[in-house]
Tab-separated table of C-alpha atoms in Angstrom:
chain	number	residue	atom	x	y	z
A	1	ALA	CA	9.012	66.119	-96.129
A	2	GLN	CA	7.099	66.583	-92.434
A	3	LYS	CA	4.721	69.118	-94.292
A	4	GLY	CA	4.070	67.314	-98.218
A	5	LEU	CA	5.781	69.308	-100.099
A	6	PHE	CA	7.380	66.029	-101.112
A	7	ASP	CA	7.509	61.821	-100.449
A	8	VAL	CA	9.983	60.899	-102.175
A	9	LEU	CA	13.850	61.851	-102.929
A	10	GLU	CA	14.971	60.052	-106.827
A	11	HIS	CA	17.759	61.706	-108.479
A	12	ILE	CA	20.972	64.823	-108.511
A	13	ILE	CA	20.080	66.589	-111.470
A	14	SER	CA	22.369	69.924	-110.705
A	15	THR	CA	25.219	70.473	-109.270
A	16	GLY	CA	26.832	73.403	-108.113
A	17	LYS	CA	29.632	75.567	-105.845
A	18	GLU	CA	26.550	76.868	-103.788
A	19	ALA	CA	23.769	74.408	-104.575
A	20	HIS	CA	22.396	70.442	-105.257
A	21	VAL	CA	19.263	70.409	-107.220
A	22	PHE	CA	17.373	66.415	-107.158
A	23	VAL	CA	14.344	65.397	-108.788
A	24	ALA	CA	11.891	64.503	-105.802
A	25	ARG	CA	7.848	63.770	-105.829
A	26	ASP	CA	5.128	64.222	-103.760
A	27	THR	CA	2.384	61.616	-102.628
A	28	ASN	CA	0.504	61.703	-105.705
A	29	GLY	CA	3.460	61.106	-107.773
A	30	ASN	CA	3.933	64.842	-108.560
A	31	LYS	CA	7.709	66.145	-109.654
A	32	ARG	CA	9.312	68.494	-107.514
A	33	ALA	CA	12.579	70.139	-107.489
A	34	VAL	CA	14.368	70.113	-104.602
A	35	LYS	CA	17.686	72.394	-104.208
A	36	ILE	CA	19.907	72.189	-100.529
A	37	PHE	CA	22.348	74.134	-100.097
A	38	LYS	CA	25.388	73.662	-98.681
A	39	LYS	CA	27.004	74.678	-95.510
A	40	ASP	CA	30.415	73.902	-95.835
A	41	THR	CA	32.306	74.977	-99.174
A	42	SER	CA	29.479	77.553	-100.621
A	43	ASP	CA	31.405	80.772	-101.583
A	44	PHE	CA	31.750	82.910	-98.730
A	45	LYS	CA	32.726	86.946	-99.740
A	46	ARG	CA	30.410	85.756	-102.611
A	47	MET	CA	27.041	85.071	-101.167
A	48	ASN	CA	28.489	88.634	-98.184
A	49	GLU	CA	28.615	90.668	-101.513
A	50	TYR	CA	24.235	90.183	-102.214
A	51	ILE	CA	23.891	90.101	-98.306
A	52	ALA	CA	25.023	92.427	-97.210
A	53	GLY	CA	23.232	96.018	-98.332
A	54	ASP	CA	20.307	93.849	-98.368
A	55	VAL	CA	16.974	95.976	-95.667
A	56	ARG	CA	15.268	92.247	-95.139
A	57	PHE	CA	18.477	91.337	-93.949
A	58	ARG	CA	19.134	93.220	-91.212
A	59	ASN	CA	22.373	92.918	-88.470
A	60	LEU	CA	22.722	89.857	-89.549
A	61	PRO	CA	25.365	87.453	-88.000
A	62	ARG	CA	27.734	87.113	-90.452
A	63	ASP	CA	29.343	83.182	-89.502
A	64	ARG	CA	28.899	80.519	-92.497
A	65	ARG	CA	25.487	78.942	-91.653
A	66	SER	CA	23.484	81.655	-90.372
A	67	LEU	CA	24.802	83.913	-94.184
A	68	VAL	CA	23.787	80.592	-95.939
A	69	LEU	CA	20.726	79.924	-93.998
A	70	ALA	CA	19.583	83.894	-94.894
A	71	TRP	CA	20.408	82.311	-98.914
A	72	THR	CA	18.381	80.399	-98.362
A	73	ARG	CA	14.775	81.942	-97.298
A	74	LYS	CA	16.117	85.020	-100.026
A	75	GLU	CA	16.416	82.487	-102.659
A	76	TYR	CA	12.855	81.608	-101.852
A	77	LYS	CA	11.192	85.117	-100.401
A	78	ASN	CA	12.563	86.528	-103.771
A	79	LEU	CA	11.067	83.351	-106.361
A	80	LEU	CA	7.920	84.888	-104.111
A	81	ILE	CA	8.124	88.097	-105.569
A	82	ALA	CA	8.871	87.436	-108.872
A	83	SER	CA	6.015	84.554	-108.977
A	84	LYS	CA	3.545	87.058	-107.655
A	85	ALA	CA	4.774	88.747	-110.960
A	86	ARG	CA	3.526	86.151	-113.062
A	87	LEU	CA	6.938	86.412	-114.459
A	88	ALA	CA	7.909	82.723	-115.702
A	89	VAL	CA	9.728	80.645	-112.506
A	90	PRO	CA	9.985	78.099	-110.200
A	91	LEU	CA	7.048	78.755	-108.202
A	92	PRO	CA	8.941	77.939	-103.906
A	93	LEU	CA	6.722	75.659	-102.405
A	94	GLY	CA	8.412	75.740	-99.001
A	95	PHE	CA	11.976	76.318	-97.244
A	96	LYS	CA	13.477	74.704	-94.264
A	97	GLU	CA	17.064	75.823	-93.043
A	98	ASN	CA	18.888	74.496	-96.228
A	99	VAL	CA	16.217	73.510	-98.471
A	100	ILE	CA	13.726	75.257	-101.074
A	101	VAL	CA	11.074	72.673	-102.250
A	102	MET	CA	9.950	74.093	-105.507
A	103	GLU	CA	8.293	73.178	-108.639
A	104	PHE	CA	9.664	70.819	-111.019
A	105	ILE	CA	9.503	72.721	-114.605
A	106	GLY	CA	9.405	70.449	-117.946
A	107	ALA	CA	9.059	66.977	-118.212
A	108	GLY	CA	11.602	63.138	-118.784
A	109	GLN	CA	14.046	62.811	-115.572
A	110	ASP	CA	16.312	65.413	-115.788
A	111	GLY	CA	13.339	68.396	-117.258
A	112	CYS	CA	14.408	71.447	-119.125
A	113	GLN	CA	17.530	71.672	-120.841
A	114	ARG	CA	19.951	75.545	-119.854
A	115	LEU	CA	19.699	77.915	-122.282
A	116	LYS	CA	23.142	77.474	-123.206
A	117	ASP	CA	23.265	74.606	-123.704
A	118	THR	CA	21.072	74.617	-126.507
A	119	LYS	CA	21.312	75.237	-130.321
A	120	PRO	CA	17.933	77.843	-130.969
A	121	SER	CA	17.317	79.381	-134.373
A	122	VAL	CA	17.213	82.888	-135.669
A	123	LYS	CA	13.209	82.636	-135.210
A	124	GLU	CA	13.086	81.169	-131.946
A	125	LEU	CA	15.920	84.006	-130.831
A	126	LYS	CA	13.859	86.522	-131.217
A	127	SER	CA	11.676	85.067	-129.586
A	128	TYR	CA	13.565	84.596	-126.541
A	129	ARG	CA	14.554	87.930	-126.728
A	130	GLU	CA	12.044	89.387	-126.570
A	131	GLN	CA	10.373	86.687	-123.287
A	132	LEU	CA	13.684	88.679	-121.414
A	133	ILE	CA	13.074	91.486	-122.063
A	134	ASP	CA	9.471	90.897	-120.965
A	135	PHE	CA	11.164	89.360	-117.958
A	136	ILE	CA	14.243	92.246	-117.229
A	137	ALA	CA	11.212	94.662	-116.657
A	138	GLY	CA	8.337	93.067	-114.802
A	139	LEU	CA	10.770	91.607	-112.685
A	140	TYR	CA	12.000	95.456	-112.459
A	141	LEU	CA	8.809	96.541	-111.755
A	142	ALA	CA	7.916	94.211	-109.198
A	143	GLY	CA	11.628	95.155	-107.157
A	144	LEU	CA	13.657	92.919	-107.744
A	145	VAL	CA	17.132	93.207	-110.276
A	146	HIS	CA	17.755	89.431	-110.758
A	147	ALA	CA	21.764	90.097	-110.308
A	148	ASP	CA	22.888	87.107	-112.437
A	149	LEU	CA	21.191	86.579	-115.495
A	150	SER	CA	22.449	84.388	-117.788
A	151	GLU	CA	22.089	81.505	-120.802
A	152	TYR	CA	23.195	80.027	-117.968
A	153	ASN	CA	19.723	80.240	-115.354
A	154	THR	CA	17.197	79.994	-117.695
A	155	LEU	CA	15.783	77.274	-118.700
A	156	VAL	CA	13.907	76.039	-122.388
A	157	ASP	CA	10.705	75.009	-121.305
A	158	ASP	CA	9.100	73.003	-124.423
A	159	ASP	CA	5.628	72.869	-123.464
A	160	GLY	CA	5.437	76.626	-124.787
A	161	LYS	CA	1.451	76.203	-124.778
A	162	GLY	CA	1.270	76.200	-128.533
A	163	GLY	CA	3.440	79.198	-128.568
A	164	GLY	CA	6.761	77.670	-128.841
A	165	PRO	CA	9.805	76.950	-126.414
A	166	ARG	CA	8.854	79.653	-123.339
A	167	LEU	CA	12.268	80.722	-121.224
A	168	VAL	CA	12.325	80.514	-116.971
A	169	VAL	CA	14.575	82.179	-114.816
A	170	ILE	CA	15.406	80.101	-112.482
A	171	ASP	CA	18.210	80.961	-109.846
A	172	PHE	CA	17.307	84.134	-108.320
A	173	ALA	CA	19.275	83.769	-104.230
A	174	GLN	CA	21.985	86.922	-105.402
A	175	GLY	CA	18.388	88.917	-106.345
A	176	LEU	CA	18.286	92.255	-105.176
A	177	LEU	CA	15.826	94.855	-104.528
A	178	VAL	CA	15.688	97.506	-106.327
A	179	ARG	CA	16.353	100.189	-104.105
A	180	HIS	CA	19.724	98.126	-102.753
A	181	PRO	CA	22.459	100.450	-103.490
A	182	ASN	CA	24.292	97.867	-105.863
A	183	ALA	CA	20.749	97.113	-107.541
A	184	ARG	CA	21.729	99.347	-111.116
A	185	ASP	CA	25.442	98.076	-111.619
A	186	PHE	CA	23.954	94.633	-111.193
A	187	PHE	CA	20.659	95.489	-113.363
A	188	GLU	CA	23.016	96.582	-116.113
A	189	ARG	CA	25.454	93.406	-116.162
A	190	ASP	CA	22.108	91.172	-116.040
A	191	VAL	CA	21.649	93.697	-119.952
A	192	ARG	CA	25.148	92.748	-121.030
A	193	ASN	CA	24.952	89.482	-120.043
A	194	CYS	CA	21.309	88.837	-122.334
A	195	ALA	CA	22.958	90.954	-125.316
A	196	ASN	CA	26.260	89.373	-125.430
A	197	TYR	CA	24.445	86.339	-125.008
A	198	PHE	CA	22.241	86.936	-127.964
A	199	THR	CA	25.211	88.465	-129.955
A	200	LYS	CA	27.025	85.532	-130.470
A	201	ALA	CA	23.814	82.974	-130.157
A	202	GLY	CA	23.572	84.605	-133.798
A	203	LEU	CA	21.250	87.510	-133.018
A	204	GLU	CA	23.322	91.048	-132.812
A	205	THR	CA	22.293	92.849	-129.974
A	206	SER	CA	24.183	95.566	-128.511
A	207	TYR	CA	24.315	96.271	-124.764
A	208	ASP	CA	22.771	99.968	-126.068
A	209	GLU	CA	19.791	97.919	-127.997
A	210	LEU	CA	18.985	95.367	-125.501
A	211	TYR	CA	18.488	98.494	-122.180
A	212	ALA	CA	16.520	100.877	-124.592
A	213	MET	CA	14.654	97.604	-125.216
A	214	VAL	CA	13.790	96.865	-121.743
A	215	LYS	CA	12.894	100.702	-120.292
A	216	LYS	CA	10.898	100.977	-123.538
A	217	ARG	CA	8.813	97.981	-122.249
A	218	LYS	CA	9.020	98.525	-118.829
A	219	ASP	CA	7.573	102.457	-119.503
A	220	GLY	CA	4.930	100.773	-121.850
A	221	ILE	CA	4.161	98.355	-118.428
A	222	VAL	CA	4.058	101.274	-116.250
A	223	LYS	CA	1.668	103.605	-119.143
A	224	ASN	CA	-1.154	100.736	-119.771
A	225	GLY	CA	-1.775	100.255	-115.866
A	226	LYS	CA	-0.011	97.268	-115.462
A	227	THR	CA	1.612	96.577	-112.851
């Protein structure tokens, strides 16, 4: 608030094991999303799995408070990387200790629905699959793997600027640099999660098929010099 990133904290829009997300407004009335990581009840072992091996957090004390604060910085840094790559993520505006202020996605009191909570048509599913292929490939070329990509942390923004709904990916604290020793395993898990979602939603997609699509898109971006 002292930095001017928001003025009034309004109501909660999301709760989880690791964080609460609130709606806030700045002095001009613009909405912001404020994510507050829990210092006491966060999953210490899970966090450590993603922090360990990250060169950005070498020599980090392994007490719970230090880990939660690093987890916050990690999400902010990962969102910055994705934003600079012009990927569909909330724009990070600032952080302090265990709090991150971000762009608010969507309209209404609670913003956009998660992909999990929608029932898209086959036409929409095809569009969503293309969007996620672009996202996974683009994020990898930007140097990151999301490491927890699924329908649970993908928002559906109906304000698609005339091109239909767009997907916005959230929850980046666990994201890994591609040179992380476990990056390949988590990359493959992201692809598998997405393939499973589309198949369950009515658009048959195998892991091998989606993996090949992502690789082709990634190679195409590199070939066209868009990295």
